[in-house]
PDB file of C-alpha atoms in Angstrom:
ATOM      1  CA  UNK J 942       0.000   0.000   0.000  1.00  0.00           C
ATOM      2  CA  UNK J 943       1.397   3.417  -0.915  1.00  0.00           C
ATOM      3  CA  UNK J 944       1.774   6.164   1.655  1.00  0.00           C
ATOM      4  CA  UNK J 945      -1.014   8.173   0.011  1.00  0.00           C
ATOM      5  CA  UNK J 946      -3.497   5.349   0.672  1.00  0.00           C
ATOM      6  CA  UNK J 947      -2.570   4.453   4.230  1.00  0.00           C
ATOM      7  CA  UNK J 948      -5.657   6.149   5.701  1.00  0.00           C
ATOM      8  CA  UNK J 949      -9.158   6.519   4.274  1.00  0.00           C
ATOM      9  CA  UNK J 950     -10.172  10.151   4.287  1.00  0.00           C
ATOM     10  CA  UNK J 951     -13.848  10.984   3.848  1.00  0.00           C
ATOM     11  CA  UNK J 952     -15.121  13.971   1.918  1.00  0.00           C
ATOM     12  CA  UNK J 953     -14.333  16.963   4.113  1.00  0.00           C
ATOM     13  CA  UNK J 954     -16.150  20.299   4.123  1.00  0.00           C
ATOM     14  CA  UNK J 955     -14.774  23.126   6.278  1.00  0.00           C
ATOM     15  CA  UNK J 956     -16.478  26.424   7.089  1.00  0.00           C
ATOM     16  CA  UNK J 957     -14.595  29.495   8.296  1.00  0.00           C
ATOM     17  CA  UNK J 958     -15.670  32.954   9.399  1.00  0.00           C
ATOM     18  CA  UNK J 959     -16.125  35.288  12.315  1.00  0.00           C
ATOM     19  CA  UNK J 960     -18.752  34.652  14.997  1.00  0.00           C
ATOM     20  CA  UNK J 961     -22.495  34.989  14.393  1.00  0.00           C
ATOM     21  CA  UNK J 962     -22.246  34.646  10.612  1.00  0.00           C
ATOM     22  CA  UNK J 963     -24.174  31.400  10.115  1.00  0.00           C
ATOM     23  CA  UNK J 964     -21.445  28.750  10.176  1.00  0.00           C
ATOM     24  CA  UNK J 965     -23.134  26.404  12.639  1.00  0.00           C
ATOM     25  CA  UNK J 966     -26.530  26.865  10.991  1.00  0.00           C
ATOM     26  CA  UNK J 967     -25.098  26.011   7.577  1.00  0.00           C
ATOM     27  CA  UNK J 968     -23.211  22.959   8.871  1.00  0.00           C
ATOM     28  CA  UNK J 969     -26.357  21.626  10.539  1.00  0.00           C
ATOM     29  CA  UNK J 970     -28.485  22.276   7.433  1.00  0.00           C
ATOM     30  CA  UNK J 971     -25.982  20.486   5.202  1.00  0.00           C
ATOM     31  CA  UNK J 972     -25.719  17.561   7.631  1.00  0.00           C
ATOM     32  CA  UNK J 973     -29.494  17.132   7.641  1.00  0.00           C
ATOM     33  CA  UNK J 974     -29.659  17.084   3.834  1.00  0.00           C
ATOM     34  CA  UNK J 975     -26.858  14.539   3.599  1.00  0.00           C
ATOM     35  CA  UNK J 976     -28.426  12.312   6.253  1.00  0.00           C
ATOM     36  CA  UNK J 977     -31.723  12.386   4.370  1.00  0.00           C
ATOM     37  CA  UNK J 978     -29.795  10.726   1.547  1.00  0.00           C
ATOM     38  CA  UNK J 979     -28.488   8.092   3.998  1.00  0.00           C
ATOM     39  CA  UNK J 980     -24.968   9.497   3.951  1.00  0.00           C
ATOM     40  CA  UNK J 981     -23.007   9.014   7.186  1.00  0.00           C
ATOM     41  CA  UNK J 982     -21.999  12.439   8.512  1.00  0.00           C
ATOM     42  CA  UNK J 983     -19.757  13.549  11.376  1.00  0.00           C
ATOM     43  CA  UNK J 984     -19.576  17.141  12.615  1.00  0.00           C
ATOM     44  CA  UNK J 985     -16.492  18.676  14.237  1.00  0.00           C
ATOM     45  CA  UNK J 986     -17.843  21.577  16.267  1.00  0.00           C
ATOM     46  CA  UNK J 987     -16.448  24.967  17.232  1.00  0.00           C
ATOM     47  CA  UNK J 988     -13.845  24.555  20.007  1.00  0.00           C
ATOM     48  CA  UNK J 989     -14.165  27.994  21.615  1.00  0.00           C
ATOM     49  CA  UNK J 990     -16.181  26.843  24.627  1.00  0.00           C
ATOM     50  CA  UNK J 991     -13.832  23.880  25.157  1.00  0.00           C
ATOM     51  CA  UNK J 992     -10.852  26.225  25.175  1.00  0.00           C
ATOM     52  CA  UNK J 993     -12.555  28.321  27.848  1.00  0.00           C
ATOM     53  CA  UNK J 994     -13.226  25.212  29.921  1.00  0.00           C
ATOM     54  CA  UNK J 995      -9.540  24.336  29.637  1.00  0.00           C
ATOM     55  CA  UNK J 996      -8.652  27.762  31.024  1.00  0.00           C
ATOM     56  CA  UNK J 997      -7.384  29.163  27.737  1.00  0.00           C
ATOM     57  CA  UNK J 998      -8.059  32.696  26.456  1.00  0.00           C
ATOM     58  CA  UNK J 999     -10.123  33.129  23.303  1.00  0.00           C
ATOM     59  CA  UNK J1000     -11.454  35.860  21.018  1.00  0.00           C
ATOM     60  CA  UNK J1001      -9.649  39.185  21.615  1.00  0.00           C
ATOM     61  CA  UNK J1002      -7.460  37.527  24.267  1.00  0.00           C
ATOM     62  CA  UNK J1003      -6.102  34.750  22.038  1.00  0.00           C
ATOM     63  CA  UNK J1004      -2.451  33.847  22.544  1.00  0.00           C
ATOM     64  CA  UNK J1005      -0.012  31.734  20.586  1.00  0.00           C
ATOM     65  CA  UNK J1006      -0.567  28.914  23.108  1.00  0.00           C
ATOM     66  CA  UNK J1007      -4.374  29.001  22.930  1.00  0.00           C
ATOM     67  CA  UNK J1008      -4.245  29.175  19.137  1.00  0.00           C
ATOM     68  CA  UNK J1009      -1.896  26.198  18.988  1.00  0.00           C
ATOM     69  CA  UNK J1010      -4.252  24.267  21.292  1.00  0.00           C
ATOM     70  CA  UNK J1011      -7.288  25.004  19.123  1.00  0.00           C
ATOM     71  CA  UNK J1012      -5.480  24.074  15.901  1.00  0.00           C
ATOM     72  CA  UNK J1013      -3.997  20.832  17.221  1.00  0.00           C
ATOM     73  CA  UNK J1014      -7.178  19.843  19.059  1.00  0.00           C
ATOM     74  CA  UNK J1015      -9.198  20.548  15.931  1.00  0.00           C
ATOM     75  CA  UNK J1016      -6.874  18.428  13.832  1.00  0.00           C
ATOM     76  CA  UNK J1017      -7.148  15.576  16.333  1.00  0.00           C
ATOM     77  CA  UNK J1018     -10.948  15.675  16.338  1.00  0.00           C
ATOM     78  CA  UNK J1019     -11.068  15.799  12.560  1.00  0.00           C
ATOM     79  CA  UNK J1020      -8.794  12.756  12.304  1.00  0.00           C
ATOM     80  CA  UNK J1021     -11.015  10.875  14.765  1.00  0.00           C
ATOM     81  CA  UNK J1022     -14.058  11.743  12.647  1.00  0.00           C
ATOM     82  CA  UNK J1023     -12.436  10.267   9.548  1.00  0.00           C
ATOM     83  CA  UNK J1024     -12.927   6.787  10.984  1.00  0.00           C
ATOM     84  CA  UNK J1025     -16.692   7.031  11.431  1.00  0.00           C
ATOM     85  CA  UNK J1026     -18.179   8.955   8.505  1.00  0.00           C
ATOM     86  CA  UNK J1027     -18.434   9.283   4.751  1.00  0.00           C
ATOM     87  CA  UNK J1028     -18.517  13.064   5.083  1.00  0.00           C
ATOM     88  CA  UNK J1029     -16.951  15.257   7.781  1.00  0.00           C
ATOM     89  CA  UNK J1030     -18.311  18.781   8.286  1.00  0.00           C
ATOM     90  CA  UNK J1031     -16.107  21.205  10.217  1.00  0.00           C
ATOM     91  CA  UNK J1032     -17.514  24.223  12.019  1.00  0.00           C
ATOM     92  CA  UNK J1033     -14.317  26.343  12.009  1.00  0.00           C
ATOM     93  CA  UNK J1034     -11.458  24.764  10.090  1.00  0.00           C
ATOM     94  CA  UNK J1035      -7.894  25.392  11.236  1.00  0.00           C
ATOM     95  CA  UNK J1036      -7.316  28.631   9.241  1.00  0.00           C
ATOM     96  CA  UNK J1037     -10.028  30.214  11.390  1.00  0.00           C
ATOM     97  CA  UNK J1038      -7.915  29.974  14.558  1.00  0.00           C
ATOM     98  CA  UNK J1039      -4.981  31.721  12.930  1.00  0.00           C
ATOM     99  CA  UNK J1040      -7.235  34.524  11.733  1.00  0.00           C
ATOM    100  CA  UNK J1041      -8.584  35.041  15.250  1.00  0.00           C
ATOM    101  CA  UNK J1042      -5.066  35.073  16.685  1.00  0.00           C
ATOM    102  CA  UNK J1043      -3.965  37.756  14.242  1.00  0.00           C
ATOM    103  CA  UNK J1044      -7.119  39.766  14.976  1.00  0.00           C
ATOM    104  CA  UNK J1045      -6.446  39.488  18.724  1.00  0.00           C
ATOM    105  CA  UNK J1046      -2.891  40.721  18.295  1.00  0.00           C
ATOM    106  CA  UNK J1047      -4.026  43.638  16.143  1.00  0.00           C
ATOM    107  CA  UNK J1048      -6.722  44.598  18.640  1.00  0.00           C
ATOM    108  CA  UNK J1049      -4.097  44.634  21.419  1.00  0.00           C
ATOM    109  CA  UNK J1050      -1.568  46.438  19.192  1.00  0.00           C
ATOM    110  CA  UNK J1051       0.820  43.522  19.421  1.00  0.00           C
ATOM    111  CA  UNK J1052       2.990  41.855  16.783  1.00  0.00           C
ATOM    112  CA  UNK J1053       3.378  38.089  16.480  1.00  0.00           C
ATOM    113  CA  UNK J1054       6.722  36.448  17.121  1.00  0.00           C
ATOM    114  CA  UNK J1055       7.798  35.458  13.563  1.00  0.00           C
ATOM    115  CA  UNK J1056       8.781  31.966  14.752  1.00  0.00           C
ATOM    116  CA  UNK J1057       5.387  31.391  16.333  1.00  0.00           C
ATOM    117  CA  UNK J1058       3.589  32.718  13.274  1.00  0.00           C
ATOM    118  CA  UNK J1059       5.597  30.493  10.937  1.00  0.00           C
ATOM    119  CA  UNK J1060       4.830  27.442  13.082  1.00  0.00           C
ATOM    120  CA  UNK J1061       1.104  28.196  13.051  1.00  0.00           C
ATOM    121  CA  UNK J1062       1.094  28.877   9.306  1.00  0.00           C
ATOM    122  CA  UNK J1063       2.873  25.597   8.584  1.00  0.00           C
ATOM    123  CA  UNK J1064       0.279  23.646  10.580  1.00  0.00           C
ATOM    124  CA  UNK J1065      -2.605  25.450   8.886  1.00  0.00           C
ATOM    125  CA  UNK J1066      -1.219  24.981   5.376  1.00  0.00           C
ATOM    126  CA  UNK J1067      -0.381  21.340   5.939  1.00  0.00           C
ATOM    127  CA  UNK J1068      -3.716  20.330   7.389  1.00  0.00           C
ATOM    128  CA  UNK J1069      -5.900  22.486   5.146  1.00  0.00           C
ATOM    129  CA  UNK J1070      -4.843  20.306   2.233  1.00  0.00           C
ATOM    130  CA  UNK J1071      -7.207  17.706   3.705  1.00  0.00           C
ATOM    131  CA  UNK J1072     -10.208  19.992   3.091  1.00  0.00           C
ATOM    132  CA  UNK J1073     -12.041  19.140  -0.105  1.00  0.00           C
ATOM    133  CA  UNK J1074     -14.558  21.982  -0.042  1.00  0.00           C
ATOM    134  CA  UNK J1075     -14.005  25.215   1.877  1.00  0.00           C
ATOM    135  CA  UNK J1076     -16.424  28.033   2.611  1.00  0.00           C
ATOM    136  CA  UNK J1077     -15.887  31.402   4.282  1.00  0.00           C
ATOM    137  CA  UNK J1078     -18.822  33.331   5.688  1.00  0.00           C
ATOM    138  CA  UNK J1079     -19.337  36.973   4.805  1.00  0.00           C
ATOM    139  CA  UNK J1080     -20.172  39.218   7.740  1.00  0.00           C
ATOM    140  CA  UNK J1081     -23.391  41.225   7.644  1.00  0.00           C
ATOM    141  CA  UNK J1082     -22.804  43.820  10.413  1.00  0.00           C
ATOM    142  CA  UNK J1083     -26.558  44.304  10.807  1.00  0.00           C
ATOM    143  CA  UNK J1084     -26.932  40.726  12.097  1.00  0.00           C
ATOM    144  CA  UNK J1085     -26.782  40.738  15.915  1.00  0.00           C
ATOM    145  CA  UNK J1086     -24.500  38.508  17.919  1.00  0.00           C
ATOM    146  CA  UNK J1087     -25.910  35.103  18.784  1.00  0.00           C
ATOM    147  CA  UNK J1088     -26.923  34.281  22.336  1.00  0.00           C
ATOM    148  CA  UNK J1089     -26.316  30.530  22.378  1.00  0.00           C
ATOM    149  CA  UNK J1090     -22.549  30.703  23.022  1.00  0.00           C
ATOM    150  CA  UNK J1091     -20.193  32.842  25.095  1.00  0.00           C
ATOM    151  CA  UNK J1092     -19.601  35.817  22.826  1.00  0.00           C
ATOM    152  CA  UNK J1093     -17.315  38.796  22.583  1.00  0.00           C
ATOM    153  CA  UNK J1094     -19.700  41.777  22.632  1.00  0.00           C
ATOM    154  CA  UNK J1095     -17.186  43.933  20.750  1.00  0.00           C
ATOM    155  CA  UNK J1096     -18.661  44.293  17.273  1.00  0.00           C
ATOM    156  CA  UNK J1097     -15.460  45.892  15.993  1.00  0.00           C
ATOM    157  CA  UNK J1098     -13.515  42.782  16.975  1.00  0.00           C
ATOM    158  CA  UNK J1099     -16.055  40.562  15.229  1.00  0.00           C
ATOM    159  CA  UNK J1100     -15.473  42.557  12.049  1.00  0.00           C
ATOM    160  CA  UNK J1101     -11.699  42.511  12.542  1.00  0.00           C
ATOM    161  CA  UNK J1102     -11.710  38.732  12.993  1.00  0.00           C
ATOM    162  CA  UNK J1103     -13.651  38.295   9.764  1.00  0.00           C
ATOM    163  CA  UNK J1104     -11.181  40.496   7.916  1.00  0.00           C
ATOM    164  CA  UNK J1105      -8.182  38.647   9.331  1.00  0.00           C
ATOM    165  CA  UNK J1106      -9.632  35.226   8.477  1.00  0.00           C
ATOM    166  CA  UNK J1107     -10.084  36.400   4.889  1.00  0.00           C
ATOM    167  CA  UNK J1108      -6.486  37.667   4.842  1.00  0.00           C
ATOM    168  CA  UNK J1109      -5.137  34.381   6.189  1.00  0.00           C
ATOM    169  CA  UNK J1110      -6.946  32.353   3.558  1.00  0.00           C
ATOM    170  CA  UNK J1111      -5.696  34.625   0.785  1.00  0.00           C
ATOM    171  CA  UNK J1112      -2.124  34.738   2.106  1.00  0.00           C
ATOM    172  CA  UNK J1113      -1.911  30.978   2.485  1.00  0.00           C
ATOM    173  CA  UNK J1114      -3.652  30.372  -0.874  1.00  0.00           C
ATOM    174  CA  UNK J1115      -6.525  28.395   0.636  1.00  0.00           C
ATOM    175  CA  UNK J1116      -9.109  28.253  -2.133  1.00  0.00           C
ATOM    176  CA  UNK J1117     -12.695  28.709  -1.020  1.00  0.00           C
ATOM    177  CA  UNK J1118     -16.195  29.875  -1.851  1.00  0.00           C
ATOM    178  CA  UNK J1119     -18.030  32.542   0.112  1.00  0.00           C
ATOM    179  CA  UNK J1120     -21.138  31.884   2.177  1.00  0.00           C
ATOM    180  CA  UNK J1121     -23.470  34.897   2.299  1.00  0.00           C
ATOM    181  CA  UNK J1122     -25.455  35.648   5.414  1.00  0.00           C
ATOM    182  CA  UNK J1123     -28.617  36.397   3.455  1.00  0.00           C
ATOM    183  CA  UNK J1124     -29.492  32.764   2.764  1.00  0.00           C
ATOM    184  CA  UNK J1125     -27.907  29.367   2.342  1.00  0.00           C
ATOM    185  CA  UNK J1126     -30.028  27.827  -0.411  1.00  0.00           C
ATOM    186  CA  UNK J1127     -27.541  28.229  -3.260  1.00  0.00           C
ATOM    187  CA  UNK J1128     -24.567  27.301  -1.076  1.00  0.00           C
ATOM    188  CA  UNK J1129     -26.358  24.155   0.108  1.00  0.00           C
ATOM    189  CA  UNK J1130     -27.110  23.130  -3.481  1.00  0.00           C
ATOM    190  CA  UNK J1131     -23.481  23.661  -4.464  1.00  0.00           C
ATOM    191  CA  UNK J1132     -22.122  21.818  -1.431  1.00  0.00           C
ATOM    192  CA  UNK J1133     -24.488  18.890  -1.957  1.00  0.00           C
ATOM    193  CA  UNK J1134     -23.486  18.647  -5.609  1.00  0.00           C
ATOM    194  CA  UNK J1135     -19.802  18.705  -4.699  1.00  0.00           C
ATOM    195  CA  UNK J1136     -20.107  16.084  -1.959  1.00  0.00           C
ATOM    196  CA  UNK J1137     -22.207  13.721  -4.065  1.00  0.00           C
ATOM    197  CA  UNK J1138     -19.837  14.109  -6.979  1.00  0.00           C
ATOM    198  CA  UNK J1139     -16.848  13.298  -4.806  1.00  0.00           C
ATOM    199  CA  UNK J1140     -18.597  10.301  -3.229  1.00  0.00           C
ATOM    200  CA  UNK J1141     -19.483   9.007  -6.699  1.00  0.00           C
ATOM    201  CA  UNK J1142     -15.867   9.362  -7.839  1.00  0.00           C
ATOM    202  CA  UNK J1143     -13.579   8.770  -4.840  1.00  0.00           C
ATOM    203  CA  UNK J1144     -10.542   8.409  -7.136  1.00  0.00           C
ATOM    204  CA  UNK J1145     -10.715  12.058  -8.181  1.00  0.00           C
ATOM    205  CA  UNK J1146      -8.063  14.445  -6.905  1.00  0.00           C
ATOM    206  CA  UNK J1147      -8.578  15.399  -3.275  1.00  0.00           C
ATOM    207  CA  UNK J1148      -7.883  18.639  -1.489  1.00  0.00           C
ATOM    208  CA  UNK J1149      -7.431  22.213  -2.673  1.00  0.00           C
ATOM    209  CA  UNK J1150      -3.652  22.126  -3.080  1.00  0.00           C
TER     210      UNK J1150
END
């Protein structure tokens, strides 16, 4: 068996974007549609609340350590999900954490240690190649913050995080489609078509890079 075929990797869809922009809603809608077609789905959820429980700072207080924890924990959970599903849906792929870290530093008028930044970028680039279909939400500033999770009430930081996530994905050449906040119908159709096409032809080229 060649190295490329050592592990079965399911079709993987990752959604990025700042908070309260519809990521979780979209992931749940897509999961329901896939399950209606008897496709086995696993969801890797947002890790922000777990980071808080572990005593780690998040949002505007992100540090290199908390960002590394979120990225490596996310990767671990995604790898676990590979073993139990045909499709894995990720509510905040690893580029998201790097975007939040850079937004946190900018909001605190700090500059990243170049060694730390390079380490984080290498992890994000390496693992993002496992994402088959990537979406980034587009912030509508008129949409209020959600109430179902601990939230940063700073609307300027929410906007800054969205901008930084977009910058990270452009800088690291992570190809993606945008997910508008005004409705998910078209994005759901496109995602369903992609997933079904990939499931029908598992020998096609995987990943964005």
